[in-house]
Amino acid sequence: MKIEVKFKVKSHPLALSDQTIDFVMKNSTKVYLKIERESCFLTLEGKDGLKEIFYAIWELLAWNDGYFYEPVEYIVDGCKEDEEEFITRSYCVTDEKWKISALLIGRANRDISEDTITRYMEIRNRGRKEQSMNKSMFSSYFCLISKAYANVNLEHRLVLLMHICDGFAIQFLKGTSQNNIGNINTVLNQLDIKKKYKEGADKLGVSKSRAKEALGHTRN
């Protein structure tokens, strides 16, 4: 089976974004990815699990670039298919305001390899059966920046973000389910925006000393 997808991507200076990745996985799946100007071409060729591998790569690209690339052409075994039918997860359509403001993290050195893909799939798919929140947490984040959530009120989106941060702290930063406020602060302490956040909160009448605590109470 061979899957070929052409995506539309944001315009960036070529030196910052253009990249070609080409490798064969241990299960003989061939992966070819080329990002050039405002297009991305992804080709997968193999036997089993191609769609799962595809979604993993698509999500990894979204983590690297801050939004989901827009599919504009979808070909299976040489036959053109409807690209809209291929998007079976509504969160894969990023809201335009998030797409416009998205920044390149990996730039032209996106780490898309067999090790990264398999490790991501392992972490990404951990759910209740594995006593993990990863599956719902990752999907919730993508929903938060999706077109489907564009008109959801700000308060609901903020609370959802706080729940995601809470889960992230518990899962990856040694947080605890007994201290939601502490978990939010743990995540905030990992970010470079902590000082700016406190200054912004102060202008809104929330003292710098209580700014972080206010986020925790918002989550609750």
PDB file of C-alpha atoms in Angstrom:
ATOM      1  CA  MET A   1       0.000   0.000   0.000  1.00  0.00           C
ATOM      2  CA  LYS A   2       1.193   3.490  -0.835  1.00  0.00           C
ATOM      3  CA  ILE A   3      -0.172   6.713   0.661  1.00  0.00           C
ATOM      4  CA  GLU A   4       0.796  10.093  -0.785  1.00  0.00           C
ATOM      5  CA  VAL A   5      -0.373  13.360   0.775  1.00  0.00           C
ATOM      6  CA  LYS A   6       0.389  16.905  -0.272  1.00  0.00           C
ATOM      7  CA  PHE A   7      -0.033  19.578   2.392  1.00  0.00           C
ATOM      8  CA  LYS A   8      -0.172  23.347   2.323  1.00  0.00           C
ATOM      9  CA  VAL A   9       2.148  24.944   4.902  1.00  0.00           C
ATOM     10  CA  LYS A  10       2.875  28.433   6.159  1.00  0.00           C
ATOM     11  CA  SER A  11       5.392  30.561   4.335  1.00  0.00           C
ATOM     12  CA  HIS A  12       8.740  30.788   6.137  1.00  0.00           C
ATOM     13  CA  PRO A  13      12.242  31.835   5.088  1.00  0.00           C
ATOM     14  CA  LEU A  14      13.523  28.784   3.216  1.00  0.00           C
ATOM     15  CA  ALA A  15      16.586  28.319   5.408  1.00  0.00           C
ATOM     16  CA  LEU A  16      14.348  28.063   8.474  1.00  0.00           C
ATOM     17  CA  SER A  17      11.807  25.542   7.198  1.00  0.00           C
ATOM     18  CA  ASP A  18      12.706  23.549   4.064  1.00  0.00           C
ATOM     19  CA  GLN A  19      13.729  19.979   4.893  1.00  0.00           C
ATOM     20  CA  THR A  20      13.879  16.506   3.347  1.00  0.00           C
ATOM     21  CA  ILE A  21      13.638  13.274   5.365  1.00  0.00           C
ATOM     22  CA  ASP A  22      13.948   9.825   3.808  1.00  0.00           C
ATOM     23  CA  PHE A  23      14.291   6.493   5.659  1.00  0.00           C
ATOM     24  CA  VAL A  24      13.049   2.899   5.840  1.00  0.00           C
ATOM     25  CA  MET A  25      11.618   1.555   9.103  1.00  0.00           C
ATOM     26  CA  LYS A  26      12.426  -1.886  10.520  1.00  0.00           C
ATOM     27  CA  ASN A  27       9.032  -3.183   9.347  1.00  0.00           C
ATOM     28  CA  SER A  28      10.049  -2.151   5.789  1.00  0.00           C
ATOM     29  CA  THR A  29       7.757   0.914   5.724  1.00  0.00           C
ATOM     30  CA  LYS A  30       9.297   3.594   3.514  1.00  0.00           C
ATOM     31  CA  VAL A  31       8.944   7.173   4.753  1.00  0.00           C
ATOM     32  CA  TYR A  32       9.601  10.164   2.521  1.00  0.00           C
ATOM     33  CA  LEU A  33       8.939  13.709   3.706  1.00  0.00           C
ATOM     34  CA  LYS A  34       9.804  16.874   1.840  1.00  0.00           C
ATOM     35  CA  ILE A  35       8.970  20.409   2.989  1.00  0.00           C
ATOM     36  CA  GLU A  36       9.605  22.935   0.259  1.00  0.00           C
ATOM     37  CA  ARG A  37       8.411  26.538   0.260  1.00  0.00           C
ATOM     38  CA  GLU A  38       4.657  26.394   1.004  1.00  0.00           C
ATOM     39  CA  SER A  39       4.204  22.672   0.342  1.00  0.00           C
ATOM     40  CA  CYS A  40       4.884  19.453   2.208  1.00  0.00           C
ATOM     41  CA  PHE A  41       4.929  16.048   0.516  1.00  0.00           C
ATOM     42  CA  LEU A  42       4.591  12.929   2.655  1.00  0.00           C
ATOM     43  CA  THR A  43       4.767   9.432   1.178  1.00  0.00           C
ATOM     44  CA  LEU A  44       4.374   6.191   3.127  1.00  0.00           C
ATOM     45  CA  GLU A  45       4.766   2.806   1.493  1.00  0.00           C
ATOM     46  CA  GLY A  46       4.386  -0.504   3.300  1.00  0.00           C
ATOM     47  CA  LYS A  47       1.970  -3.156   4.558  1.00  0.00           C
ATOM     48  CA  ASP A  48       0.603  -2.628   8.055  1.00  0.00           C
ATOM     49  CA  GLY A  49      -0.284   0.357  10.221  1.00  0.00           C
ATOM     50  CA  LEU A  50       0.349   3.061   7.611  1.00  0.00           C
ATOM     51  CA  LYS A  51      -2.492   5.282   8.809  1.00  0.00           C
ATOM     52  CA  GLU A  52      -1.294   5.142  12.427  1.00  0.00           C
ATOM     53  CA  ILE A  53       2.231   6.052  11.306  1.00  0.00           C
ATOM     54  CA  PHE A  54       0.817   8.844   9.158  1.00  0.00           C
ATOM     55  CA  TYR A  55      -1.104  10.412  12.038  1.00  0.00           C
ATOM     56  CA  ALA A  56       1.942  10.150  14.289  1.00  0.00           C
ATOM     57  CA  ILE A  57       4.077  12.018  11.745  1.00  0.00           C
ATOM     58  CA  TRP A  58       1.335  14.601  11.147  1.00  0.00           C
ATOM     59  CA  GLU A  59       1.060  15.262  14.876  1.00  0.00           C
ATOM     60  CA  LEU A  60       4.842  15.441  15.296  1.00  0.00           C
ATOM     61  CA  LEU A  61       4.914  18.062  12.545  1.00  0.00           C
ATOM     62  CA  ALA A  62       2.160  19.938  14.404  1.00  0.00           C
ATOM     63  CA  TRP A  63       4.222  19.897  17.604  1.00  0.00           C
ATOM     64  CA  ASN A  64       7.256  21.179  15.686  1.00  0.00           C
ATOM     65  CA  ASP A  65       5.493  23.927  13.737  1.00  0.00           C
ATOM     66  CA  GLY A  66       2.600  24.775  16.075  1.00  0.00           C
ATOM     67  CA  TYR A  67      -0.300  23.801  13.774  1.00  0.00           C
ATOM     68  CA  PHE A  68      -1.563  20.985  11.549  1.00  0.00           C
ATOM     69  CA  TYR A  69      -0.534  21.200   7.915  1.00  0.00           C
ATOM     70  CA  GLU A  70      -3.542  21.433   5.598  1.00  0.00           C
ATOM     71  CA  PRO A  71      -3.968  18.395   3.283  1.00  0.00           C
ATOM     72  CA  VAL A  72      -4.781  19.436  -0.278  1.00  0.00           C
ATOM     73  CA  GLU A  73      -4.182  16.180  -2.141  1.00  0.00           C
ATOM     74  CA  TYR A  74      -4.572  12.568  -1.042  1.00  0.00           C
ATOM     75  CA  ILE A  75      -3.565   9.600  -3.203  1.00  0.00           C
ATOM     76  CA  VAL A  76      -3.838   5.892  -2.310  1.00  0.00           C
ATOM     77  CA  ASP A  77      -2.105   3.368  -4.581  1.00  0.00           C
ATOM     78  CA  GLY A  78      -2.152   5.867  -7.438  1.00  0.00           C
ATOM     79  CA  CYS A  79      -5.848   6.774  -7.088  1.00  0.00           C
ATOM     80  CA  LYS A  80      -6.827  10.269  -5.971  1.00  0.00           C
ATOM     81  CA  GLU A  81      -9.134  10.304  -2.944  1.00  0.00           C
ATOM     82  CA  ASP A  82     -11.150  13.049  -1.222  1.00  0.00           C
ATOM     83  CA  GLU A  83      -8.718  14.663   1.243  1.00  0.00           C
ATOM     84  CA  GLU A  84     -11.609  15.754   3.473  1.00  0.00           C
ATOM     85  CA  GLU A  85     -12.558  12.119   4.074  1.00  0.00           C
ATOM     86  CA  PHE A  86      -9.018  11.469   5.195  1.00  0.00           C
ATOM     87  CA  ILE A  87      -9.305  13.899   8.140  1.00  0.00           C
ATOM     88  CA  THR A  88     -11.097  11.591  10.563  1.00  0.00           C
ATOM     89  CA  ARG A  89     -10.080  13.635  13.625  1.00  0.00           C
ATOM     90  CA  SER A  90     -11.673  17.085  13.770  1.00  0.00           C
ATOM     91  CA  TYR A  91      -8.829  18.555  15.816  1.00  0.00           C
ATOM     92  CA  CYS A  92      -6.498  18.165  12.827  1.00  0.00           C
ATOM     93  CA  VAL A  93      -7.899  21.415  11.386  1.00  0.00           C
ATOM     94  CA  THR A  94      -6.138  24.196  13.284  1.00  0.00           C
ATOM     95  CA  ASP A  95      -7.943  27.464  13.988  1.00  0.00           C
ATOM     96  CA  GLU A  96      -6.522  30.185  11.725  1.00  0.00           C
ATOM     97  CA  LYS A  97      -5.508  32.515  14.574  1.00  0.00           C
ATOM     98  CA  TRP A  98      -3.290  29.795  16.096  1.00  0.00           C
ATOM     99  CA  LYS A  99      -1.845  28.953  12.696  1.00  0.00           C
ATOM    100  CA  ILE A 100      -0.944  32.596  12.025  1.00  0.00           C
ATOM    101  CA  SER A 101       0.821  33.000  15.368  1.00  0.00           C
ATOM    102  CA  ALA A 102       2.546  29.576  15.350  1.00  0.00           C
ATOM    103  CA  LEU A 103       6.344  29.540  15.564  1.00  0.00           C
ATOM    104  CA  LEU A 104       8.840  26.977  14.278  1.00  0.00           C
ATOM    105  CA  ILE A 105      10.430  25.040  17.124  1.00  0.00           C
ATOM    106  CA  GLY A 106      12.628  22.551  15.285  1.00  0.00           C
ATOM    107  CA  ARG A 107      12.933  24.777  12.234  1.00  0.00           C
ATOM    108  CA  ALA A 108      14.640  22.856   9.428  1.00  0.00           C
ATOM    109  CA  ASN A 109      15.842  20.183  11.875  1.00  0.00           C
ATOM    110  CA  ARG A 110      12.542  18.513  12.748  1.00  0.00           C
ATOM    111  CA  ASP A 111      13.284  15.184  14.422  1.00  0.00           C
ATOM    112  CA  ILE A 112      11.194  12.761  12.364  1.00  0.00           C
ATOM    113  CA  SER A 113      12.825   9.334  12.618  1.00  0.00           C
ATOM    114  CA  GLU A 114      11.710   5.769  13.295  1.00  0.00           C
ATOM    115  CA  ASP A 115      12.771   6.079  16.936  1.00  0.00           C
ATOM    116  CA  THR A 116      10.863   9.356  17.375  1.00  0.00           C
ATOM    117  CA  ILE A 117       7.741   8.015  15.650  1.00  0.00           C
ATOM    118  CA  THR A 118       7.578   4.744  17.611  1.00  0.00           C
ATOM    119  CA  ARG A 119       8.355   6.475  20.912  1.00  0.00           C
ATOM    120  CA  TYR A 120       5.719   9.126  20.250  1.00  0.00           C
ATOM    121  CA  MET A 121       3.090   6.506  19.359  1.00  0.00           C
ATOM    122  CA  GLU A 122       3.897   4.637  22.574  1.00  0.00           C
ATOM    123  CA  ILE A 123       3.532   7.759  24.748  1.00  0.00           C
ATOM    124  CA  ARG A 124       0.617   9.228  22.770  1.00  0.00           C
ATOM    125  CA  ASN A 125      -1.579   6.125  22.938  1.00  0.00           C
ATOM    126  CA  ARG A 126      -1.362   5.481  26.670  1.00  0.00           C
ATOM    127  CA  GLY A 127      -4.878   5.715  28.083  1.00  0.00           C
ATOM    128  CA  ARG A 128      -7.001   4.496  30.977  1.00  0.00           C
ATOM    129  CA  LYS A 129      -5.997   0.905  30.347  1.00  0.00           C
ATOM    130  CA  GLU A 130      -2.404   1.887  31.095  1.00  0.00           C
ATOM    131  CA  GLN A 131      -3.550   4.171  33.943  1.00  0.00           C
ATOM    132  CA  SER A 132      -2.391   7.185  31.950  1.00  0.00           C
ATOM    133  CA  MET A 133      -3.996  10.472  30.865  1.00  0.00           C
ATOM    134  CA  ASN A 134      -1.762  10.897  27.824  1.00  0.00           C
ATOM    135  CA  LYS A 135      -4.300   9.980  25.150  1.00  0.00           C
ATOM    136  CA  SER A 136      -6.987  12.387  26.355  1.00  0.00           C
ATOM    137  CA  MET A 137      -4.447  15.057  27.330  1.00  0.00           C
ATOM    138  CA  PHE A 138      -2.780  15.189  23.913  1.00  0.00           C
ATOM    139  CA  SER A 139      -6.130  15.164  22.092  1.00  0.00           C
ATOM    140  CA  SER A 140      -7.463  17.909  24.389  1.00  0.00           C
ATOM    141  CA  TYR A 141      -4.551  20.163  23.514  1.00  0.00           C
ATOM    142  CA  PHE A 142      -5.103  19.694  19.788  1.00  0.00           C
ATOM    143  CA  CYS A 143      -8.835  20.344  20.284  1.00  0.00           C
ATOM    144  CA  LEU A 144      -8.018  23.557  22.119  1.00  0.00           C
ATOM    145  CA  ILE A 145      -6.266  25.055  19.073  1.00  0.00           C
ATOM    146  CA  SER A 146      -8.632  23.523  16.496  1.00  0.00           C
ATOM    147  CA  LYS A 147     -11.127  25.242  14.234  1.00  0.00           C
ATOM    148  CA  ALA A 148     -13.892  23.296  16.007  1.00  0.00           C
ATOM    149  CA  TYR A 149     -13.075  25.212  19.214  1.00  0.00           C
ATOM    150  CA  ALA A 150     -12.781  28.628  17.563  1.00  0.00           C
ATOM    151  CA  ASN A 151     -16.114  29.868  18.927  1.00  0.00           C
ATOM    152  CA  VAL A 152     -15.985  28.188  22.332  1.00  0.00           C
ATOM    153  CA  ASN A 153     -15.987  30.825  25.077  1.00  0.00           C
ATOM    154  CA  LEU A 154     -12.671  31.918  26.502  1.00  0.00           C
ATOM    155  CA  GLU A 155     -13.374  30.773  30.067  1.00  0.00           C
ATOM    156  CA  HIS A 156     -14.031  27.196  28.956  1.00  0.00           C
ATOM    157  CA  ARG A 157     -10.870  27.122  26.842  1.00  0.00           C
ATOM    158  CA  LEU A 158      -8.785  28.515  29.707  1.00  0.00           C
ATOM    159  CA  VAL A 159     -10.109  25.906  32.146  1.00  0.00           C
ATOM    160  CA  LEU A 160      -9.413  23.155  29.586  1.00  0.00           C
ATOM    161  CA  LEU A 161      -5.852  24.453  29.241  1.00  0.00           C
ATOM    162  CA  MET A 162      -5.445  24.369  33.025  1.00  0.00           C
ATOM    163  CA  HIS A 163      -6.649  20.740  33.120  1.00  0.00           C
ATOM    164  CA  ILE A 164      -4.134  19.866  30.396  1.00  0.00           C
ATOM    165  CA  CYS A 165      -1.349  21.540  32.392  1.00  0.00           C
ATOM    166  CA  ASP A 166      -2.493  19.716  35.513  1.00  0.00           C
ATOM    167  CA  GLY A 167      -2.337  16.361  33.727  1.00  0.00           C
ATOM    168  CA  PHE A 168       1.018  17.197  32.136  1.00  0.00           C
ATOM    169  CA  ALA A 169       2.550  18.000  35.525  1.00  0.00           C
ATOM    170  CA  ILE A 170       1.269  14.743  37.026  1.00  0.00           C
ATOM    171  CA  GLN A 171       2.447  12.658  34.087  1.00  0.00           C
ATOM    172  CA  PHE A 172       5.798  14.238  33.275  1.00  0.00           C
ATOM    173  CA  LEU A 173       6.876  16.643  36.064  1.00  0.00           C
ATOM    174  CA  LYS A 174       6.283  14.565  39.205  1.00  0.00           C
ATOM    175  CA  GLY A 175       3.109  16.446  40.089  1.00  0.00           C
ATOM    176  CA  THR A 176       0.391  15.067  42.349  1.00  0.00           C
ATOM    177  CA  SER A 177      -3.369  14.686  42.031  1.00  0.00           C
ATOM    178  CA  GLN A 178      -3.664  16.086  45.570  1.00  0.00           C
ATOM    179  CA  ASN A 179      -2.304  19.531  44.662  1.00  0.00           C
ATOM    180  CA  ASN A 180      -3.853  21.009  41.517  1.00  0.00           C
ATOM    181  CA  ILE A 181      -2.615  24.542  42.236  1.00  0.00           C
ATOM    182  CA  GLY A 182       0.922  23.237  42.752  1.00  0.00           C
ATOM    183  CA  ASN A 183       0.752  21.357  39.442  1.00  0.00           C
ATOM    184  CA  ILE A 184      -0.162  24.503  37.515  1.00  0.00           C
ATOM    185  CA  ASN A 185       2.706  26.370  39.169  1.00  0.00           C
ATOM    186  CA  THR A 186       5.075  23.520  38.317  1.00  0.00           C
ATOM    187  CA  VAL A 187       4.231  23.896  34.621  1.00  0.00           C
ATOM    188  CA  LEU A 188       4.443  27.698  34.746  1.00  0.00           C
ATOM    189  CA  ASN A 189       7.893  27.438  36.338  1.00  0.00           C
ATOM    190  CA  GLN A 190       9.092  25.543  33.237  1.00  0.00           C
ATOM    191  CA  LEU A 191       8.199  28.441  30.939  1.00  0.00           C
ATOM    192  CA  ASP A 192      10.171  31.520  29.981  1.00  0.00           C
ATOM    193  CA  ILE A 193       6.998  33.646  30.142  1.00  0.00           C
ATOM    194  CA  LYS A 194       6.648  33.468  33.941  1.00  0.00           C
ATOM    195  CA  LYS A 195       7.942  37.008  34.499  1.00  0.00           C
ATOM    196  CA  LYS A 196       5.780  38.452  31.708  1.00  0.00           C
ATOM    197  CA  TYR A 197       2.732  36.598  33.019  1.00  0.00           C
ATOM    198  CA  LYS A 198       3.192  38.049  36.493  1.00  0.00           C
ATOM    199  CA  GLU A 199       3.635  41.569  35.108  1.00  0.00           C
ATOM    200  CA  GLY A 200       0.521  41.184  32.951  1.00  0.00           C
ATOM    201  CA  ALA A 201      -1.514  39.879  35.881  1.00  0.00           C
ATOM    202  CA  ASP A 202      -0.332  42.813  37.988  1.00  0.00           C
ATOM    203  CA  LYS A 203      -1.713  45.240  35.395  1.00  0.00           C
ATOM    204  CA  LEU A 204      -5.064  43.477  35.666  1.00  0.00           C
ATOM    205  CA  GLY A 205      -5.114  43.998  39.415  1.00  0.00           C
ATOM    206  CA  VAL A 206      -3.759  40.586  40.438  1.00  0.00           C
ATOM    207  CA  SER A 207      -0.616  41.037  42.524  1.00  0.00           C
ATOM    208  CA  LYS A 208       2.561  39.376  41.258  1.00  0.00           C
ATOM    209  CA  SER A 209       2.781  37.337  44.444  1.00  0.00           C
ATOM    210  CA  ARG A 210      -0.667  35.799  43.843  1.00  0.00           C
ATOM    211  CA  ALA A 211      -0.556  35.589  40.037  1.00  0.00           C
ATOM    212  CA  LYS A 212       0.501  31.938  39.893  1.00  0.00           C
ATOM    213  CA  GLU A 213      -1.958  30.976  42.609  1.00  0.00           C
ATOM    214  CA  ALA A 214      -4.749  32.597  40.584  1.00  0.00           C
ATOM    215  CA  LEU A 215      -4.136  30.145  37.725  1.00  0.00           C
ATOM    216  CA  GLY A 216      -4.416  27.217  40.081  1.00  0.00           C
ATOM    217  CA  HIS A 217      -7.730  28.477  41.412  1.00  0.00           C
ATOM    218  CA  THR A 218      -8.909  28.967  37.830  1.00  0.00           C
ATOM    219  CA  ARG A 219      -8.264  25.283  37.153  1.00  0.00           C
ATOM    220  CA  ASN A 220     -10.283  24.339  40.237  1.00  0.00           C
TER     221      ASN A 220
END
